[in-house]
Amino acid sequence: MMTKNDWLDSVTSTMKIDPDQYSPITSTSRRSSFGYALAGWLYMLRRQKNTRIQAVASMVVVALSLWLQIDYGQLAVIVLAIAMVWMAEFLNAAVEAAVNLATADLHPMAKVGKDVAAAAVLLGVVASVIIGVLVLGPPLVARLGLGG
Amino acid sequence: MAETENRAGQPVADDGGDEDVLVTPQGEKLDMSITGTMNLDAGASSPKTNPDRLQSMKFAVAGLLYVLKREQSIQIVSIISIVVVVLGLWVGLNTVTWALLLLALGAVWVTECLNTAIEAAINLATDEVHPLAKIGKDVASAAALLSTIVFVLIALLVLVPPVLRALSGDAA
């Protein structure tokens, strides 16, 4: 039987770990962290074809939203939906790099890691498409006069 | 069975049929079809993965405490979260706007935590300087940057109009 104290000890155990003890390369300056984030962004745009397609699609959707003059709240929803795909795509690429770094060999857990990260992207895309249709569909139909 | 090579120069078994199978150096067959991944047993490769729900929750809280204590950016995110929630309560947002704002804020917390997790995984994989390590860390932090920018955008979109109204209402 676990006592209350044991539980508290185990919950607080992780925060007592000092990362500097293991990883001397972790950046501490905010400015350089920001620079690394931009570097990662440029890498994705340059090396990942999907990210470039995504960039174009994002701009098209934002332009469409502005053209349809949806309200600020709806625009916020669209922006969030687009961002969700970008985030998933970036984290997927990061996980993929981490897995490739861990082992150059084929390994079942490498497959699980990569496939599950890719599933997150798929999930983000499906949710975003549904949100896009829900928010932009009605005003688009009205604007095109398809409603009759 | 025809043997071909993949880009890493490792032999790749080709059954010649429509079955897509790769072979690991340990001789284990990896089914590359859609149902291949779900048939893999994580417990077989990593015995420390835990199936207990309560235990999982404890680890999650432990992880949250870790980022709160060790990650400077999470500390700033915490302060911003409190400020935004106070601001939202002050101007009185409707339910959907609250949902939007909290979703955007949640995305910042999620990407920061995943960024820290990926960084730890990379540091664990190697303590040497490596191009893949740089890619992984930089791209993960790009996701965190992205979620922060989008949160600021959304906060501006949903908070600025009611805050301006509240301010002009005070002045009148």
GROMACS .gro file of C-alpha atoms in nm:
model
  320
    1MET     CA    1   0.000   0.000   0.000
    2MET     CA    2   0.135   0.337  -0.105
    3THR     CA    3   0.128   0.608   0.160
    4LYS     CA    4   0.059   0.974   0.085
    5ASN     CA    5   0.425   1.059   0.133
    6ASP     CA    6   0.542   0.796  -0.116
    7TRP     CA    7   0.306   0.939  -0.374
    8LEU     CA    8   0.434   1.293  -0.316
    9ASP     CA    9   0.791   1.172  -0.338
   10SER     CA   10   0.737   0.997  -0.668
   11VAL     CA   11   0.544   1.288  -0.817
   12THR     CA   12   0.816   1.535  -0.724
   13SER     CA   13   1.103   1.305  -0.821
   14THR     CA   14   1.121   1.418  -1.186
   15MET     CA   15   1.157   1.787  -1.108
   16LYS     CA   16   1.455   1.714  -0.886
   17ILE     CA   17   1.649   1.591  -1.189
   18ASP     CA   18   1.894   1.852  -1.313
   19PRO     CA   19   1.915   1.837  -1.696
   20ASP     CA   20   2.243   2.030  -1.703
   21GLN     CA   21   2.405   1.734  -1.539
   22TYR     CA   22   2.340   1.527  -1.851
   23SER     CA   23   2.309   1.762  -2.148
   24PRO     CA   24   2.570   2.038  -2.170
   25ILE     CA   25   2.446   2.149  -2.514
   26THR     CA   26   2.104   2.273  -2.402
   27SER     CA   27   2.078   2.646  -2.464
   28THR     CA   28   2.004   2.880  -2.176
   29SER     CA   29   1.981   3.213  -2.357
   30ARG     CA   30   1.637   3.316  -2.478
   31ARG     CA   31   1.777   3.491  -2.783
   32SER     CA   32   1.964   3.183  -2.905
   33SER     CA   33   1.658   2.963  -2.833
   34PHE     CA   34   1.457   3.192  -3.059
   35GLY     CA   35   1.728   3.166  -3.326
   36TYR     CA   36   1.722   2.785  -3.309
   37ALA     CA   37   1.343   2.786  -3.348
   38LEU     CA   38   1.373   3.001  -3.661
   39ALA     CA   39   1.648   2.770  -3.789
   40GLY     CA   40   1.413   2.475  -3.742
   41TRP     CA   41   1.140   2.656  -3.929
   42LEU     CA   42   1.370   2.732  -4.223
   43TYR     CA   43   1.483   2.369  -4.227
   44MET     CA   44   1.123   2.250  -4.258
   45LEU     CA   45   1.042   2.494  -4.538
   46ARG     CA   46   1.356   2.405  -4.729
   47ARG     CA   47   1.367   2.028  -4.681
   48GLN     CA   48   1.010   1.910  -4.637
   49LYS     CA   49   0.793   1.924  -4.945
   50ASN     CA   50   0.479   1.874  -4.732
   51THR     CA   51   0.559   2.186  -4.531
   52ARG     CA   52   0.585   2.395  -4.848
   53ILE     CA   53   0.251   2.261  -4.971
   54GLN     CA   54   0.110   2.335  -4.627
   55ALA     CA   55   0.244   2.692  -4.641
   56VAL     CA   56   0.067   2.753  -4.972
   57ALA     CA   57  -0.254   2.588  -4.846
   58SER     CA   58  -0.242   2.800  -4.529
   59MET     CA   59  -0.212   3.121  -4.729
   60VAL     CA   60  -0.497   3.016  -4.960
   61VAL     CA   61  -0.724   2.941  -4.660
   62VAL     CA   62  -0.640   3.271  -4.488
   63ALA     CA   63  -0.700   3.463  -4.814
   64LEU     CA   64  -1.033   3.280  -4.857
   65SER     CA   65  -1.128   3.365  -4.497
   66LEU     CA   66  -1.052   3.733  -4.550
   67TRP     CA   67  -1.244   3.735  -4.880
   68LEU     CA   68  -1.548   3.579  -4.713
   69GLN     CA   69  -1.522   3.841  -4.435
   70ILE     CA   70  -1.580   3.596  -4.151
   71ASP     CA   71  -1.578   3.752  -3.804
   72TYR     CA   72  -1.275   3.771  -3.574
   73GLY     CA   73  -1.381   3.471  -3.365
   74GLN     CA   74  -1.416   3.253  -3.675
   75LEU     CA   75  -1.084   3.377  -3.810
   76ALA     CA   76  -0.928   3.278  -3.477
   77VAL     CA   77  -1.071   2.927  -3.517
   78ILE     CA   78  -0.926   2.902  -3.870
   79VAL     CA   79  -0.584   3.024  -3.753
   80LEU     CA   80  -0.586   2.770  -3.471
   81ALA     CA   81  -0.681   2.488  -3.709
   82ILE     CA   82  -0.399   2.580  -3.947
   83ALA     CA   83  -0.151   2.608  -3.659
   84MET     CA   84  -0.250   2.264  -3.529
   85VAL     CA   85  -0.137   2.103  -3.857
   86TRP     CA   86   0.191   2.296  -3.855
   87MET     CA   87   0.263   2.199  -3.495
   88ALA     CA   88   0.191   1.833  -3.559
   89GLU     CA   89   0.405   1.840  -3.875
   90PHE     CA   90   0.698   2.000  -3.691
   91LEU     CA   91   0.676   1.768  -3.391
   92ASN     CA   92   0.652   1.473  -3.630
   93ALA     CA   93   0.974   1.580  -3.803
   94ALA     CA   94   1.142   1.629  -3.465
   95VAL     CA   95   1.037   1.285  -3.340
   96GLU     CA   96   1.154   1.133  -3.670
   97ALA     CA   97   1.496   1.295  -3.631
   98ALA     CA   98   1.517   1.173  -3.271
   99VAL     CA   99   1.429   0.818  -3.374
  100ASN     CA  100   1.679   0.821  -3.662
  101LEU     CA  101   1.941   0.951  -3.422
  102ALA     CA  102   1.870   0.678  -3.167
  103THR     CA  103   1.926   0.399  -3.417
  104ALA     CA  104   2.018   0.371  -3.782
  105ASP     CA  105   1.880   0.017  -3.787
  106LEU     CA  106   1.528  -0.096  -3.858
  107HIS     CA  107   1.356  -0.154  -3.525
  108PRO     CA  108   0.993  -0.222  -3.429
  109MET     CA  109   0.992   0.066  -3.177
  110ALA     CA  110   1.135   0.302  -3.440
  111LYS     CA  111   0.840   0.209  -3.660
  112VAL     CA  112   0.594   0.264  -3.374
  113GLY     CA  113   0.747   0.604  -3.291
  114LYS     CA  114   0.744   0.729  -3.648
  115ASP     CA  115   0.403   0.590  -3.740
  116VAL     CA  116   0.234   0.726  -3.428
  117ALA     CA  117   0.390   1.071  -3.480
  118ALA     CA  118   0.265   1.062  -3.840
  119ALA     CA  119  -0.080   0.962  -3.711
  120ALA     CA  120  -0.083   1.284  -3.506
  121VAL     CA  121  -0.030   1.481  -3.827
  122LEU     CA  122  -0.309   1.291  -4.002
  123LEU     CA  123  -0.538   1.359  -3.707
  124GLY     CA  124  -0.453   1.729  -3.717
  125VAL     CA  125  -0.519   1.747  -4.091
  126VAL     CA  126  -0.856   1.568  -4.066
  127ALA     CA  127  -0.970   1.790  -3.777
  128SER     CA  128  -0.857   2.102  -3.963
  129VAL     CA  129  -1.040   2.006  -4.280
  130ILE     CA  130  -1.360   1.947  -4.079
  131ILE     CA  131  -1.319   2.285  -3.903
  132GLY     CA  132  -1.250   2.453  -4.239
  133VAL     CA  133  -1.564   2.308  -4.397
  134LEU     CA  134  -1.777   2.398  -4.092
  135VAL     CA  135  -1.655   2.756  -4.070
  136LEU     CA  136  -1.591   2.847  -4.434
  137GLY     CA  137  -1.850   2.622  -4.604
  138PRO     CA  138  -2.170   2.818  -4.532
  139PRO     CA  139  -2.032   3.165  -4.621
  140LEU     CA  140  -1.860   3.022  -4.930
  141VAL     CA  141  -2.185   2.865  -5.051
  142ALA     CA  142  -2.366   3.193  -4.986
  143ARG     CA  143  -2.099   3.400  -5.162
  144LEU     CA  144  -2.096   3.176  -5.469
  145GLY     CA  145  -2.474   3.186  -5.484
  146LEU     CA  146  -2.497   2.809  -5.478
  147GLY     CA  147  -2.761   2.822  -5.206
  148GLY     CA  148  -3.016   2.907  -5.473
  149MET     CA  149   1.349  -1.379  -5.234
  150ALA     CA  150   1.516  -1.088  -5.411
  151GLU     CA  151   1.756  -0.879  -5.202
  152THR     CA  152   1.772  -0.509  -5.270
  153GLU     CA  153   1.936  -0.228  -5.073
  154ASN     CA  154   1.778   0.073  -4.912
  155ARG     CA  155   1.943   0.416  -4.899
  156ALA     CA  156   2.136   0.335  -4.584
  157GLY     CA  157   2.293   0.045  -4.775
  158GLN     CA  158   2.120  -0.213  -4.559
  159PRO     CA  159   1.974  -0.517  -4.722
  160VAL     CA  160   1.601  -0.498  -4.764
  161ALA     CA  161   1.409  -0.816  -4.816
  162ASP     CA  162   1.170  -0.803  -5.106
  163ASP     CA  163   0.922  -1.086  -5.112
  164GLY     CA  164   0.845  -1.008  -5.471
  165GLY     CA  165   0.477  -1.018  -5.389
  166ASP     CA  166   0.255  -0.729  -5.287
  167GLU     CA  167   0.352  -0.777  -4.922
  168ASP     CA  168   0.570  -0.492  -4.799
  169VAL     CA  169   0.816  -0.637  -4.546
  170LEU     CA  170   1.147  -0.506  -4.413
  171VAL     CA  171   1.386  -0.716  -4.204
  172THR     CA  172   1.564  -0.576  -3.898
  173PRO     CA  173   1.929  -0.658  -3.827
  174GLN     CA  174   1.796  -0.895  -3.558
  175GLY     CA  175   1.618  -1.084  -3.834
  176GLU     CA  176   1.276  -0.964  -3.720
  177LYS     CA  177   1.026  -0.903  -4.000
  178LEU     CA  178   0.862  -0.560  -4.004
  179ASP     CA  179   0.524  -0.554  -4.173
  180MET     CA  180   0.510  -0.216  -4.349
  181SER     CA  181   0.141  -0.240  -4.438
  182ILE     CA  182  -0.130  -0.033  -4.265
  183THR     CA  183  -0.207  -0.302  -4.008
  184GLY     CA  184   0.163  -0.375  -3.948
  185THR     CA  185   0.221  -0.117  -3.674
  186MET     CA  186  -0.076  -0.208  -3.457
  187ASN     CA  187   0.045  -0.566  -3.444
  188LEU     CA  188   0.373  -0.455  -3.286
  189ASP     CA  189   0.397  -0.509  -2.911
  190ALA     CA  190   0.568  -0.217  -2.738
  191GLY     CA  191   0.609  -0.427  -2.423
  192ALA     CA  192   0.833  -0.666  -2.617
  193SER     CA  193   1.084  -0.388  -2.691
  194SER     CA  194   1.050  -0.167  -2.384
  195PRO     CA  195   0.965  -0.354  -2.066
  196LYS     CA  196   0.936  -0.032  -1.863
  197THR     CA  197   0.622   0.093  -2.035
  198ASN     CA  198   0.346   0.096  -1.774
  199PRO     CA  199  -0.015  -0.011  -1.826
  200ASP     CA  200  -0.153   0.127  -1.495
  201ARG     CA  201  -0.378   0.431  -1.546
  202LEU     CA  202  -0.321   0.582  -1.201
  203GLN     CA  203   0.053   0.537  -1.241
  204SER     CA  204   0.042   0.712  -1.581
  205MET     CA  205  -0.135   1.007  -1.420
  206LYS     CA  206   0.137   1.028  -1.155
  207PHE     CA  207   0.409   1.039  -1.421
  208ALA     CA  208   0.218   1.312  -1.604
  209VAL     CA  209   0.199   1.526  -1.290
  210ALA     CA  210   0.569   1.458  -1.225
  211GLY     CA  211   0.647   1.575  -1.580
  212LEU     CA  212   0.439   1.888  -1.533
  213LEU     CA  213   0.622   1.970  -1.210
  214TYR     CA  214   0.952   1.914  -1.391
  215VAL     CA  215   0.879   2.164  -1.671
  216LEU     CA  216   0.739   2.414  -1.418
  217LYS     CA  217   1.060   2.397  -1.219
  218ARG     CA  218   1.320   2.358  -1.495
  219GLU     CA  219   1.186   2.525  -1.809
  220GLN     CA  220   1.219   2.901  -1.805
  221SER     CA  221   0.979   2.939  -2.097
  222ILE     CA  222   0.708   2.741  -1.915
  223GLN     CA  223   0.740   2.977  -1.619
  224ILE     CA  224   0.675   3.270  -1.853
  225VAL     CA  225   0.388   3.078  -2.015
  226SER     CA  226   0.236   3.026  -1.668
  227ILE     CA  227   0.243   3.398  -1.595
  228ILE     CA  228   0.096   3.481  -1.937
  229SER     CA  229  -0.176   3.218  -1.883
  230ILE     CA  230  -0.278   3.381  -1.554
  231VAL     CA  231  -0.274   3.731  -1.706
  232VAL     CA  232  -0.487   3.622  -2.002
  233VAL     CA  233  -0.740   3.439  -1.783
  234VAL     CA  234  -0.769   3.741  -1.550
  235LEU     CA  235  -0.812   3.969  -1.852
  236GLY     CA  236  -1.078   3.735  -1.993
  237LEU     CA  237  -1.268   3.730  -1.663
  238TRP     CA  238  -1.248   4.110  -1.643
  239VAL     CA  239  -1.396   4.176  -1.989
  240GLY     CA  240  -1.642   3.884  -1.965
  241LEU     CA  241  -1.591   3.660  -2.270
  242ASN     CA  242  -1.860   3.428  -2.403
  243THR     CA  243  -1.821   3.050  -2.390
  244VAL     CA  244  -1.694   3.001  -2.745
  245THR     CA  245  -1.436   3.277  -2.708
  246TRP     CA  246  -1.317   3.123  -2.381
  247ALA     CA  247  -1.288   2.787  -2.556
  248LEU     CA  248  -1.080   2.942  -2.834
  249LEU     CA  249  -0.851   3.127  -2.599
  250LEU     CA  250  -0.796   2.824  -2.374
  251LEU     CA  251  -0.738   2.602  -2.680
  252ALA     CA  252  -0.469   2.838  -2.807
  253LEU     CA  253  -0.316   2.856  -2.459
  254GLY     CA  254  -0.332   2.477  -2.431
  255ALA     CA  255  -0.143   2.444  -2.759
  256VAL     CA  256   0.142   2.651  -2.614
  257TRP     CA  257   0.163   2.427  -2.305
  258VAL     CA  258   0.142   2.111  -2.518
  259THR     CA  259   0.418   2.215  -2.759
  260GLU     CA  260   0.643   2.333  -2.475
  261CYS     CA  261   0.605   1.998  -2.295
  262LEU     CA  262   0.657   1.795  -2.615
  263ASN     CA  263   0.957   2.013  -2.700
  264THR     CA  264   1.113   1.930  -2.363
  265ALA     CA  265   1.030   1.560  -2.408
  266ILE     CA  266   1.185   1.545  -2.757
  267GLU     CA  267   1.492   1.731  -2.632
  268ALA     CA  268   1.533   1.473  -2.354
  269ALA     CA  269   1.490   1.186  -2.604
  270ILE     CA  270   1.756   1.336  -2.830
  271ASN     CA  271   1.999   1.398  -2.543
  272LEU     CA  272   1.938   1.039  -2.440
  273ALA     CA  273   2.009   0.906  -2.788
  274THR     CA  274   2.348   1.076  -2.806
  275ASP     CA  275   2.556   1.321  -2.607
  276GLU     CA  276   2.757   1.412  -2.914
  277VAL     CA  277   2.698   1.700  -3.152
  278HIS     CA  278   2.504   1.556  -3.448
  279PRO     CA  279   2.315   1.711  -3.742
  280LEU     CA  280   2.004   1.498  -3.670
  281ALA     CA  281   2.010   1.614  -3.307
  282LYS     CA  282   2.018   1.976  -3.424
  283ILE     CA  283   1.732   1.918  -3.670
  284GLY     CA  284   1.521   1.745  -3.406
  285LYS     CA  285   1.574   2.009  -3.139
  286ASP     CA  286   1.542   2.307  -3.371
  287VAL     CA  287   1.226   2.180  -3.540
  288ALA     CA  288   1.064   2.091  -3.206
  289SER     CA  289   1.134   2.439  -3.076
  290ALA     CA  290   0.999   2.582  -3.404
  291ALA     CA  291   0.668   2.413  -3.316
  292ALA     CA  292   0.675   2.583  -2.975
  293LEU     CA  293   0.751   2.920  -3.137
  294LEU     CA  294   0.467   2.867  -3.383
  295SER     CA  295   0.215   2.791  -3.109
  296THR     CA  296   0.328   3.101  -2.919
  297ILE     CA  297   0.287   3.327  -3.224
  298VAL     CA  298  -0.056   3.181  -3.295
  299PHE     CA  299  -0.160   3.222  -2.931
  300VAL     CA  300  -0.062   3.591  -2.943
  301LEU     CA  301  -0.257   3.631  -3.269
  302ILE     CA  302  -0.567   3.467  -3.124
  303ALA     CA  303  -0.541   3.659  -2.797
  304LEU     CA  304  -0.528   3.981  -3.002
  305LEU     CA  305  -0.825   3.871  -3.218
  306VAL     CA  306  -1.053   3.775  -2.929
  307LEU     CA  307  -0.931   3.999  -2.645
  308VAL     CA  308  -0.852   4.337  -2.803
  309PRO     CA  309  -1.208   4.429  -2.916
  310PRO     CA  310  -1.372   4.358  -2.574
  311VAL     CA  311  -1.079   4.512  -2.382
  312LEU     CA  312  -1.109   4.832  -2.591
  313ARG     CA  313  -1.485   4.831  -2.528
  314ALA     CA  314  -1.432   4.785  -2.154
  315LEU     CA  315  -1.175   5.066  -2.146
  316SER     CA  316  -1.392   5.311  -2.339
  317GLY     CA  317  -1.686   5.208  -2.119
  318ASP     CA  318  -1.481   5.303  -1.814
  319ALA     CA  319  -1.392   5.636  -1.969
  320ALA     CA  320  -1.751   5.722  -2.056
   0.00000   0.00000   0.00000
